[in-house]
Amino acid sequence: MSNLPLSYRDAGVDIDAGDALVDRIKPMARKTMREGVLAGIGGFGALFEVPKRYREPVLVSGTDGVGTKLKLAFHLNKHDTVGIDLVAMSVNDILVQGAEPLFFLDYFACGKLDVDTAAQVVGGIARGCEQAGCALIGGETAEMPGMYPAGEYDLAGFAVGAVEKSRIIDGKGIAPGDVVLGLASSGAHSNGYSLLRRIVERAAPDMDADFHGRPLRDVVMEPTRIYVKPLLALMQVLPIKGMAHITGGGLVENVPRVLGENLAAVLHRDAWVMPPLFGWLQRHGGVADAEMHRVFNCGIGMAVIVAAADAARAQAELAAAGETVWCIGEIIERAAGQAQAAVV
């Protein structure tokens, strides 16, 4: 047995690469700074002061990952947008309760650190934070030899936001006759990728081929849309009764999460335009309609419930903010044994 001295680098961990990544990250994080940040990247903990404009702030937190969309990122060697997905999944979740995202932290884990790849990922995280108006104030890069296959990594993210206690959106005011608005998704977002990848494997398409004006690889990797700024602005001009981020489970399982037991949502499949990607997936995978509605967002990334009298103004405000929005359904009294959401 050799008695040669060993270093951390011999064991597979490159401290110098980690330091180089931190140097690359700092200017990215600096662009996301906002009111409340007292100390960000570089310390043992990040410090944030809740803005003084909140009288009774309630903190709202969320955590998520990107799921098996990462496997497609590895296969396509495309790492610059999954960071946006990471931010979107958490900030859209806390938004539905009326929370303004304040700050975000990320966790990047790999077997061997590739500084260029990691910097692309964190660059996406920073862009997502800018879109959401929250600060990237900390994170962790973990290099763990033997834990991940070569060239692969995992991501997790953590968002904290705040909402006035009196303005928490909890769905309690939703009533029969209210309208369900649907905000267009940018694509499959970050859900259903285990099925999506299986369909792509079966169809074996040319990922660089034109797909309705764009390479297919860009369509399937399109990052999750972040709805924070338009919806925070809408909350200032009219009451939003409830919101549902359409993630795993689709419309039929996410909309009921904001409804009382006595209510149901009737959603009309012809009320919005389903993007071509979903039709392609359904055809090549032979996926049943009900399965499509449970797995994918099918073109609706966020559902917003408002009073019927406010629906037209809400649509106009959201359209002016750059959103594509449709009236996709209504709330009704729920009959005994009736599903809480159905696409008809």
mmCIF file of C-alpha atoms in Angstrom:
data_model
loop_
_atom_site.group_PDB
_atom_site.id
_atom_site.type_symbol
_atom_site.label_atom_id
_atom_site.label_comp_id
_atom_site.label_asym_id
_atom_site.label_seq_id
_atom_site.Cartn_x
_atom_site.Cartn_y
_atom_site.Cartn_z
ATOM 1 C CA MET A 1 0.000 0.000 0.000
ATOM 2 C CA SER A 2 1.357 3.436 -1.000
ATOM 3 C CA ASN A 3 2.257 5.899 1.737
ATOM 4 C CA LEU A 4 2.219 8.892 -0.610
ATOM 5 C CA PRO A 5 0.396 11.887 0.907
ATOM 6 C CA LEU A 6 -3.122 12.431 -0.357
ATOM 7 C CA SER A 7 -4.926 15.694 -1.044
ATOM 8 C CA TYR A 8 -8.603 16.578 -1.369
ATOM 9 C CA ARG A 9 -8.005 16.853 -5.138
ATOM 10 C CA ASP A 10 -6.725 13.237 -5.124
ATOM 11 C CA ALA A 11 -10.048 12.261 -3.516
ATOM 12 C CA GLY A 12 -11.940 13.976 -6.348
ATOM 13 C CA VAL A 13 -12.765 17.374 -4.838
ATOM 14 C CA ASP A 14 -11.246 20.466 -6.456
ATOM 15 C CA ILE A 15 -11.334 23.373 -3.998
ATOM 16 C CA ASP A 16 -9.791 25.712 -6.580
ATOM 17 C CA ALA A 17 -12.644 24.956 -9.018
ATOM 18 C CA GLY A 18 -15.156 25.748 -6.281
ATOM 19 C CA ASP A 19 -13.443 29.056 -5.573
ATOM 20 C CA ALA A 20 -13.428 29.871 -9.290
ATOM 21 C CA LEU A 21 -17.157 29.192 -9.483
ATOM 22 C CA VAL A 22 -17.868 31.521 -6.554
ATOM 23 C CA ASP A 23 -15.940 34.257 -8.351
ATOM 24 C CA ARG A 24 -18.062 33.674 -11.481
ATOM 25 C CA ILE A 25 -21.302 33.684 -9.481
ATOM 26 C CA LYS A 26 -20.800 36.899 -7.499
ATOM 27 C CA PRO A 27 -21.456 39.361 -10.370
ATOM 28 C CA MET A 28 -24.531 37.340 -11.403
ATOM 29 C CA ALA A 29 -25.946 37.500 -7.878
ATOM 30 C CA ARG A 30 -25.137 41.206 -7.612
ATOM 31 C CA LYS A 31 -27.554 41.955 -10.461
ATOM 32 C CA THR A 32 -30.432 40.490 -8.405
ATOM 33 C CA MET A 33 -29.939 42.628 -5.298
ATOM 34 C CA ARG A 34 -33.002 44.436 -3.940
ATOM 35 C CA GLU A 35 -34.265 46.206 -0.824
ATOM 36 C CA GLY A 36 -33.844 44.085 2.281
ATOM 37 C CA VAL A 37 -30.529 42.409 1.439
ATOM 38 C CA LEU A 38 -28.092 43.040 4.290
ATOM 39 C CA ALA A 39 -25.487 40.413 3.408
ATOM 40 C CA GLY A 40 -25.534 37.978 0.525
ATOM 41 C CA ILE A 41 -23.073 35.663 -1.226
ATOM 42 C CA GLY A 42 -19.894 34.816 0.683
ATOM 43 C CA GLY A 43 -20.928 34.589 4.333
ATOM 44 C CA PHE A 44 -21.973 31.551 6.344
ATOM 45 C CA GLY A 45 -25.538 32.808 6.206
ATOM 46 C CA ALA A 46 -27.339 35.418 4.117
ATOM 47 C CA LEU A 47 -29.063 38.282 5.935
ATOM 48 C CA PHE A 48 -32.351 39.775 4.763
ATOM 49 C CA GLU A 49 -34.575 42.363 6.431
ATOM 50 C CA VAL A 50 -38.287 42.252 5.625
ATOM 51 C CA PRO A 51 -39.126 45.583 3.932
ATOM 52 C CA LYS A 52 -40.634 48.088 6.365
ATOM 53 C CA ARG A 53 -43.609 48.755 4.078
ATOM 54 C CA TYR A 54 -45.115 45.500 5.422
ATOM 55 C CA ARG A 55 -47.206 46.134 8.534
ATOM 56 C CA GLU A 56 -48.005 42.502 9.419
ATOM 57 C CA PRO A 57 -45.727 40.429 7.192
ATOM 58 C CA VAL A 58 -46.324 36.715 6.893
ATOM 59 C CA LEU A 59 -43.427 34.761 5.422
ATOM 60 C CA VAL A 60 -44.276 32.221 2.724
ATOM 61 C CA SER A 61 -41.674 29.644 1.700
ATOM 62 C CA GLY A 62 -41.354 27.091 -1.058
ATOM 63 C CA THR A 63 -38.818 24.577 -2.301
ATOM 64 C CA ASP A 64 -38.589 22.518 -5.471
ATOM 65 C CA GLY A 65 -36.270 21.109 -8.111
ATOM 66 C CA VAL A 66 -36.295 20.733 -11.877
ATOM 67 C CA GLY A 67 -37.016 17.001 -11.956
ATOM 68 C CA THR A 68 -36.091 14.780 -14.872
ATOM 69 C CA LYS A 69 -35.976 17.736 -17.237
ATOM 70 C CA LEU A 70 -32.349 17.726 -16.107
ATOM 71 C CA LYS A 71 -31.830 14.384 -17.911
ATOM 72 C CA LEU A 72 -32.830 16.088 -21.145
ATOM 73 C CA ALA A 73 -30.474 18.980 -20.350
ATOM 74 C CA PHE A 74 -27.610 16.493 -19.967
ATOM 75 C CA HIS A 75 -28.534 14.708 -23.205
ATOM 76 C CA LEU A 76 -28.788 17.950 -25.189
ATOM 77 C CA ASN A 77 -25.865 19.607 -23.374
ATOM 78 C CA LYS A 78 -28.069 22.638 -22.682
ATOM 79 C CA HIS A 79 -27.610 24.085 -19.213
ATOM 80 C CA ASP A 80 -28.391 27.788 -19.529
ATOM 81 C CA THR A 81 -32.147 27.685 -18.865
ATOM 82 C CA VAL A 82 -32.728 25.022 -16.179
ATOM 83 C CA GLY A 83 -31.843 27.627 -13.549
ATOM 84 C CA ILE A 84 -34.840 29.681 -14.670
ATOM 85 C CA ASP A 85 -36.986 26.562 -14.225
ATOM 86 C CA LEU A 86 -35.606 26.120 -10.726
ATOM 87 C CA VAL A 87 -36.559 29.637 -9.641
ATOM 88 C CA ALA A 88 -39.930 29.517 -11.397
ATOM 89 C CA MET A 89 -41.142 26.373 -9.664
ATOM 90 C CA SER A 90 -40.725 27.908 -6.206
ATOM 91 C CA VAL A 91 -41.649 31.556 -6.820
ATOM 92 C CA ASN A 92 -44.801 30.648 -8.764
ATOM 93 C CA ASP A 93 -45.814 28.372 -5.876
ATOM 94 C CA ILE A 94 -45.528 31.037 -3.179
ATOM 95 C CA LEU A 95 -47.123 33.624 -5.465
ATOM 96 C CA VAL A 96 -50.473 31.811 -5.364
ATOM 97 C CA GLN A 97 -50.918 32.838 -1.719
ATOM 98 C CA GLY A 98 -50.263 36.446 -2.610
ATOM 99 C CA ALA A 99 -46.604 36.464 -1.608
ATOM 100 C CA GLU A 100 -43.977 38.718 -3.147
ATOM 101 C CA PRO A 101 -40.778 36.629 -3.537
ATOM 102 C CA LEU A 102 -38.007 38.278 -1.513
ATOM 103 C CA PHE A 103 -34.991 36.010 -1.811
ATOM 104 C CA PHE A 104 -33.808 32.708 -3.242
ATOM 105 C CA LEU A 105 -31.122 30.150 -2.418
ATOM 106 C CA ASP A 106 -29.929 27.296 -4.596
ATOM 107 C CA TYR A 107 -28.260 23.925 -4.033
ATOM 108 C CA PHE A 108 -26.095 22.515 -6.843
ATOM 109 C CA ALA A 109 -24.689 19.016 -6.352
ATOM 110 C CA CYS A 110 -22.381 17.087 -8.669
ATOM 111 C CA GLY A 111 -19.779 14.348 -8.721
ATOM 112 C CA LYS A 112 -17.071 16.479 -10.340
ATOM 113 C CA LEU A 113 -17.449 20.229 -10.654
ATOM 114 C CA ASP A 114 -17.326 21.638 -14.173
ATOM 115 C CA VAL A 115 -17.049 25.383 -13.610
ATOM 116 C CA ASP A 116 -18.382 26.365 -17.045
ATOM 117 C CA THR A 117 -21.468 24.152 -16.768
ATOM 118 C CA ALA A 118 -22.185 25.263 -13.199
ATOM 119 C CA ALA A 119 -21.795 28.909 -14.197
ATOM 120 C CA GLN A 120 -24.333 28.425 -16.999
ATOM 121 C CA VAL A 121 -26.790 26.912 -14.513
ATOM 122 C CA VAL A 122 -26.306 29.674 -11.939
ATOM 123 C CA GLY A 123 -26.559 32.274 -14.691
ATOM 124 C CA GLY A 124 -30.042 30.904 -15.400
ATOM 125 C CA ILE A 125 -30.903 31.047 -11.699
ATOM 126 C CA ALA A 126 -29.864 34.701 -11.601
ATOM 127 C CA ARG A 127 -31.998 35.495 -14.677
ATOM 128 C CA GLY A 128 -34.953 33.755 -13.048
ATOM 129 C CA CYS A 129 -34.472 35.815 -9.898
ATOM 130 C CA GLU A 130 -34.390 39.007 -11.959
ATOM 131 C CA GLN A 131 -37.651 37.996 -13.660
ATOM 132 C CA ALA A 132 -39.234 37.333 -10.247
ATOM 133 C CA GLY A 133 -37.803 40.437 -8.585
ATOM 134 C CA CYS A 134 -36.139 38.425 -5.815
ATOM 135 C CA ALA A 135 -32.535 38.408 -4.663
ATOM 136 C CA LEU A 136 -30.174 35.468 -5.109
ATOM 137 C CA ILE A 137 -28.519 35.789 -1.715
ATOM 138 C CA GLY A 138 -26.895 32.416 -1.151
ATOM 139 C CA GLY A 139 -26.539 28.794 -2.066
ATOM 140 C CA GLU A 140 -24.396 25.699 -1.863
ATOM 141 C CA THR A 141 -22.211 23.935 -4.390
ATOM 142 C CA ALA A 142 -21.502 20.355 -3.317
ATOM 143 C CA GLU A 143 -18.857 18.318 -5.134
ATOM 144 C CA MET A 144 -19.349 14.680 -4.101
ATOM 145 C CA PRO A 145 -17.218 12.161 -6.016
ATOM 146 C CA GLY A 146 -19.015 8.912 -6.768
ATOM 147 C CA MET A 147 -22.494 10.263 -6.004
ATOM 148 C CA TYR A 148 -23.453 11.273 -9.564
ATOM 149 C CA PRO A 149 -22.625 9.942 -13.039
ATOM 150 C CA ALA A 150 -20.016 11.898 -14.982
ATOM 151 C CA GLY A 151 -21.450 15.094 -16.456
ATOM 152 C CA GLU A 152 -24.598 15.042 -14.306
ATOM 153 C CA TYR A 153 -25.755 17.214 -11.418
ATOM 154 C CA ASP A 154 -28.855 17.889 -9.334
ATOM 155 C CA LEU A 155 -30.563 21.122 -8.391
ATOM 156 C CA ALA A 156 -32.824 22.291 -5.601
ATOM 157 C CA GLY A 157 -34.080 25.777 -4.815
ATOM 158 C CA PHE A 158 -35.625 27.579 -1.884
ATOM 159 C CA ALA A 159 -37.692 30.778 -2.097
ATOM 160 C CA VAL A 160 -38.994 32.976 0.712
ATOM 161 C CA GLY A 161 -41.603 35.663 0.178
ATOM 162 C CA ALA A 162 -43.867 37.895 2.217
ATOM 163 C CA VAL A 163 -47.525 38.874 2.164
ATOM 164 C CA GLU A 164 -49.569 41.161 4.387
ATOM 165 C CA LYS A 165 -51.537 38.986 6.789
ATOM 166 C CA SER A 166 -54.762 40.703 5.747
ATOM 167 C CA ARG A 167 -54.064 40.042 2.052
ATOM 168 C CA ILE A 168 -53.264 36.335 2.087
ATOM 169 C CA ILE A 169 -54.989 34.621 -0.844
ATOM 170 C CA ASP A 170 -56.476 31.411 0.563
ATOM 171 C CA GLY A 171 -59.452 30.683 -1.705
ATOM 172 C CA LYS A 172 -62.003 31.137 1.077
ATOM 173 C CA GLY A 173 -63.889 33.807 -0.861
ATOM 174 C CA ILE A 174 -64.360 31.696 -4.000
ATOM 175 C CA ALA A 175 -68.057 31.199 -4.819
ATOM 176 C CA PRO A 176 -70.248 29.716 -7.571
ATOM 177 C CA GLY A 177 -70.272 31.981 -10.604
ATOM 178 C CA ASP A 178 -66.637 33.040 -10.268
ATOM 179 C CA VAL A 179 -64.505 32.848 -13.391
ATOM 180 C CA VAL A 180 -61.340 30.834 -13.973
ATOM 181 C CA LEU A 181 -58.750 32.640 -16.089
ATOM 182 C CA GLY A 182 -55.882 30.700 -17.620
ATOM 183 C CA LEU A 183 -52.472 32.257 -18.252
ATOM 184 C CA ALA A 184 -50.537 30.687 -21.112
ATOM 185 C CA SER A 185 -47.596 28.470 -20.294
ATOM 186 C CA SER A 186 -44.312 28.722 -22.188
ATOM 187 C CA GLY A 187 -44.314 24.973 -22.840
ATOM 188 C CA ALA A 188 -44.141 21.870 -20.663
ATOM 189 C CA HIS A 189 -42.504 23.935 -17.894
ATOM 190 C CA SER A 190 -40.865 21.413 -15.518
ATOM 191 C CA ASN A 191 -43.504 18.723 -15.222
ATOM 192 C CA GLY A 192 -44.203 15.463 -16.984
ATOM 193 C CA TYR A 193 -40.654 15.074 -18.292
ATOM 194 C CA SER A 194 -40.405 11.393 -17.413
ATOM 195 C CA LEU A 195 -43.239 10.793 -19.895
ATOM 196 C CA LEU A 196 -42.012 13.473 -22.308
ATOM 197 C CA ARG A 197 -38.551 11.888 -22.478
ATOM 198 C CA ARG A 198 -40.074 8.436 -23.030
ATOM 199 C CA ILE A 199 -42.093 9.806 -25.952
ATOM 200 C CA VAL A 200 -39.017 11.510 -27.420
ATOM 201 C CA GLU A 201 -37.095 8.240 -27.143
ATOM 202 C CA ARG A 202 -39.886 6.387 -28.946
ATOM 203 C CA ALA A 203 -40.325 8.992 -31.685
ATOM 204 C CA ALA A 204 -36.551 9.539 -32.108
ATOM 205 C CA PRO A 205 -36.975 12.933 -33.825
ATOM 206 C CA ASP A 206 -34.188 15.141 -35.131
ATOM 207 C CA MET A 207 -33.912 17.520 -32.183
ATOM 208 C CA ASP A 208 -32.419 20.209 -34.415
ATOM 209 C CA ALA A 209 -35.246 20.008 -36.953
ATOM 210 C CA ASP A 210 -37.680 22.908 -37.327
ATOM 211 C CA PHE A 211 -40.712 22.641 -35.075
ATOM 212 C CA HIS A 212 -43.164 25.462 -35.804
ATOM 213 C CA GLY A 213 -40.366 27.940 -36.378
ATOM 214 C CA ARG A 214 -37.885 26.794 -33.730
ATOM 215 C CA PRO A 215 -35.557 23.806 -33.220
ATOM 216 C CA LEU A 216 -37.370 21.042 -31.326
ATOM 217 C CA ARG A 217 -34.599 20.993 -28.707
ATOM 218 C CA ASP A 218 -35.394 24.610 -27.790
ATOM 219 C CA VAL A 219 -39.125 23.899 -27.611
ATOM 220 C CA VAL A 220 -38.779 20.998 -25.176
ATOM 221 C CA MET A 221 -36.239 22.916 -23.054
ATOM 222 C CA GLU A 222 -38.145 26.225 -23.005
ATOM 223 C CA PRO A 223 -37.960 27.430 -19.379
ATOM 224 C CA THR A 224 -40.950 27.743 -17.082
ATOM 225 C CA ARG A 225 -42.766 31.061 -17.319
ATOM 226 C CA ILE A 226 -42.530 33.241 -14.203
ATOM 227 C CA TYR A 227 -45.843 34.983 -13.463
ATOM 228 C CA VAL A 228 -44.770 37.030 -10.445
ATOM 229 C CA LYS A 229 -44.656 40.628 -11.677
ATOM 230 C CA PRO A 230 -47.912 40.672 -13.717
ATOM 231 C CA LEU A 231 -49.898 38.985 -10.947
ATOM 232 C CA LEU A 232 -48.476 41.109 -8.135
ATOM 233 C CA ALA A 233 -49.503 44.131 -10.204
ATOM 234 C CA LEU A 234 -52.999 42.709 -10.758
ATOM 235 C CA MET A 235 -53.428 42.209 -6.992
ATOM 236 C CA GLN A 236 -53.036 45.979 -6.575
ATOM 237 C CA VAL A 237 -56.023 46.821 -8.788
ATOM 238 C CA LEU A 238 -58.612 44.110 -8.107
ATOM 239 C CA PRO A 239 -59.246 41.218 -5.709
ATOM 240 C CA ILE A 240 -57.897 37.837 -6.775
ATOM 241 C CA LYS A 241 -59.872 35.114 -5.024
ATOM 242 C CA GLY A 242 -57.580 32.187 -5.726
ATOM 243 C CA MET A 243 -54.662 31.018 -7.857
ATOM 244 C CA ALA A 244 -53.284 27.633 -8.805
ATOM 245 C CA HIS A 245 -49.820 27.005 -10.234
ATOM 246 C CA ILE A 246 -50.334 24.252 -12.815
ATOM 247 C CA THR A 247 -47.557 21.796 -12.070
ATOM 248 C CA GLY A 248 -47.600 17.995 -11.685
ATOM 249 C CA GLY A 249 -51.229 16.864 -11.752
ATOM 250 C CA GLY A 250 -52.216 19.401 -14.388
ATOM 251 C CA LEU A 251 -55.364 21.500 -14.231
ATOM 252 C CA VAL A 252 -57.554 18.740 -12.835
ATOM 253 C CA GLU A 253 -55.459 18.231 -9.700
ATOM 254 C CA ASN A 254 -54.074 21.710 -9.036
ATOM 255 C CA VAL A 255 -57.184 23.884 -9.361
ATOM 256 C CA PRO A 256 -59.025 21.891 -6.616
ATOM 257 C CA ARG A 257 -56.233 22.743 -4.163
ATOM 258 C CA VAL A 258 -57.708 26.246 -3.802
ATOM 259 C CA LEU A 259 -61.383 25.233 -3.733
ATOM 260 C CA GLY A 260 -63.634 24.487 -0.783
ATOM 261 C CA GLU A 261 -65.151 21.006 -0.595
ATOM 262 C CA ASN A 262 -68.518 22.347 -1.773
ATOM 263 C CA LEU A 263 -67.134 23.803 -5.020
ATOM 264 C CA ALA A 264 -66.007 22.487 -8.395
ATOM 265 C CA ALA A 265 -64.381 23.990 -11.468
ATOM 266 C CA VAL A 266 -65.688 23.296 -14.968
ATOM 267 C CA LEU A 267 -62.931 23.918 -17.521
ATOM 268 C CA HIS A 268 -63.574 24.060 -21.260
ATOM 269 C CA ARG A 269 -60.942 22.428 -23.461
ATOM 270 C CA ASP A 270 -61.874 24.571 -26.475
ATOM 271 C CA ALA A 271 -61.422 27.830 -24.522
ATOM 272 C CA TRP A 272 -57.665 28.078 -25.033
ATOM 273 C CA VAL A 273 -55.104 27.256 -27.689
ATOM 274 C CA MET A 274 -53.038 24.190 -26.813
ATOM 275 C CA PRO A 275 -49.450 24.669 -28.061
ATOM 276 C CA PRO A 276 -48.271 22.302 -30.830
ATOM 277 C CA LEU A 277 -45.821 20.549 -28.488
ATOM 278 C CA PHE A 278 -48.642 18.921 -26.538
ATOM 279 C CA GLY A 279 -50.402 17.686 -29.655
ATOM 280 C CA TRP A 280 -47.103 16.223 -30.856
ATOM 281 C CA LEU A 281 -46.561 14.478 -27.517
ATOM 282 C CA GLN A 282 -50.090 13.098 -27.493
ATOM 283 C CA ARG A 283 -49.840 11.733 -31.041
ATOM 284 C CA HIS A 284 -46.414 10.154 -30.704
ATOM 285 C CA GLY A 285 -47.121 8.777 -27.245
ATOM 286 C CA GLY A 286 -50.694 7.678 -27.850
ATOM 287 C CA VAL A 287 -51.561 9.485 -24.616
ATOM 288 C CA ALA A 288 -55.233 9.596 -23.624
ATOM 289 C CA ASP A 289 -56.893 12.988 -23.046
ATOM 290 C CA ALA A 290 -57.399 12.321 -19.339
ATOM 291 C CA GLU A 291 -53.740 11.396 -18.930
ATOM 292 C CA MET A 292 -52.650 14.556 -20.780
ATOM 293 C CA HIS A 293 -54.719 16.671 -18.405
ATOM 294 C CA ARG A 294 -53.179 14.959 -15.335
ATOM 295 C CA VAL A 295 -49.547 15.019 -16.468
ATOM 296 C CA PHE A 296 -49.017 18.195 -18.511
ATOM 297 C CA ASN A 297 -50.198 21.789 -18.172
ATOM 298 C CA CYS A 298 -51.486 21.552 -21.778
ATOM 299 C CA GLY A 299 -50.834 25.257 -22.354
ATOM 300 C CA ILE A 300 -52.060 26.771 -19.060
ATOM 301 C CA GLY A 301 -49.340 27.568 -16.536
ATOM 302 C CA MET A 302 -51.372 29.489 -13.955
ATOM 303 C CA ALA A 303 -55.082 29.573 -13.145
ATOM 304 C CA VAL A 304 -56.517 32.742 -11.589
ATOM 305 C CA ILE A 305 -60.008 32.867 -10.057
ATOM 306 C CA VAL A 306 -61.828 36.197 -9.920
ATOM 307 C CA ALA A 307 -65.400 37.424 -9.607
ATOM 308 C CA ALA A 308 -67.246 37.460 -12.936
ATOM 309 C CA ALA A 309 -67.550 41.257 -12.690
ATOM 310 C CA ASP A 310 -63.739 41.570 -12.532
ATOM 311 C CA ALA A 311 -62.895 39.074 -15.283
ATOM 312 C CA ALA A 312 -62.759 41.470 -18.250
ATOM 313 C CA ARG A 313 -60.571 43.989 -16.418
ATOM 314 C CA ALA A 314 -58.290 41.229 -15.137
ATOM 315 C CA GLN A 315 -57.825 39.918 -18.675
ATOM 316 C CA ALA A 316 -57.079 43.407 -19.972
ATOM 317 C CA GLU A 317 -54.550 44.148 -17.209
ATOM 318 C CA LEU A 318 -52.748 40.852 -17.733
ATOM 319 C CA ALA A 319 -52.703 41.260 -21.507
ATOM 320 C CA ALA A 320 -51.241 44.753 -21.111
ATOM 321 C CA ALA A 321 -48.499 43.208 -18.940
ATOM 322 C CA GLY A 322 -47.577 40.800 -21.730
ATOM 323 C CA GLU A 323 -49.534 37.718 -20.703
ATOM 324 C CA THR A 324 -51.712 35.618 -22.985
ATOM 325 C CA VAL A 325 -54.865 34.914 -21.003
ATOM 326 C CA TRP A 326 -58.173 33.166 -21.651
ATOM 327 C CA CYS A 327 -61.394 32.678 -19.717
ATOM 328 C CA ILE A 328 -61.183 28.885 -19.400
ATOM 329 C CA GLY A 329 -63.974 27.992 -16.989
ATOM 330 C CA GLU A 330 -66.239 28.769 -14.086
ATOM 331 C CA ILE A 331 -66.879 27.729 -10.491
ATOM 332 C CA ILE A 332 -70.058 25.816 -9.660
ATOM 333 C CA GLU A 333 -71.693 24.178 -6.663
ATOM 334 C CA ARG A 334 -70.280 20.685 -6.306
ATOM 335 C CA ALA A 335 -72.727 17.797 -6.457
ATOM 336 C CA ALA A 336 -72.262 14.697 -4.293
ATOM 337 C CA GLY A 337 -69.504 12.539 -5.736
ATOM 338 C CA GLN A 338 -68.578 15.092 -8.401
ATOM 339 C CA ALA A 339 -64.907 15.654 -9.236
ATOM 340 C CA GLN A 340 -63.616 19.052 -8.120
ATOM 341 C CA ALA A 341 -62.260 19.873 -11.552
ATOM 342 C CA ALA A 342 -63.091 18.543 -14.981
ATOM 343 C CA VAL A 343 -62.021 19.465 -18.499
ATOM 344 C CA VAL A 344 -65.092 19.146 -20.733
#
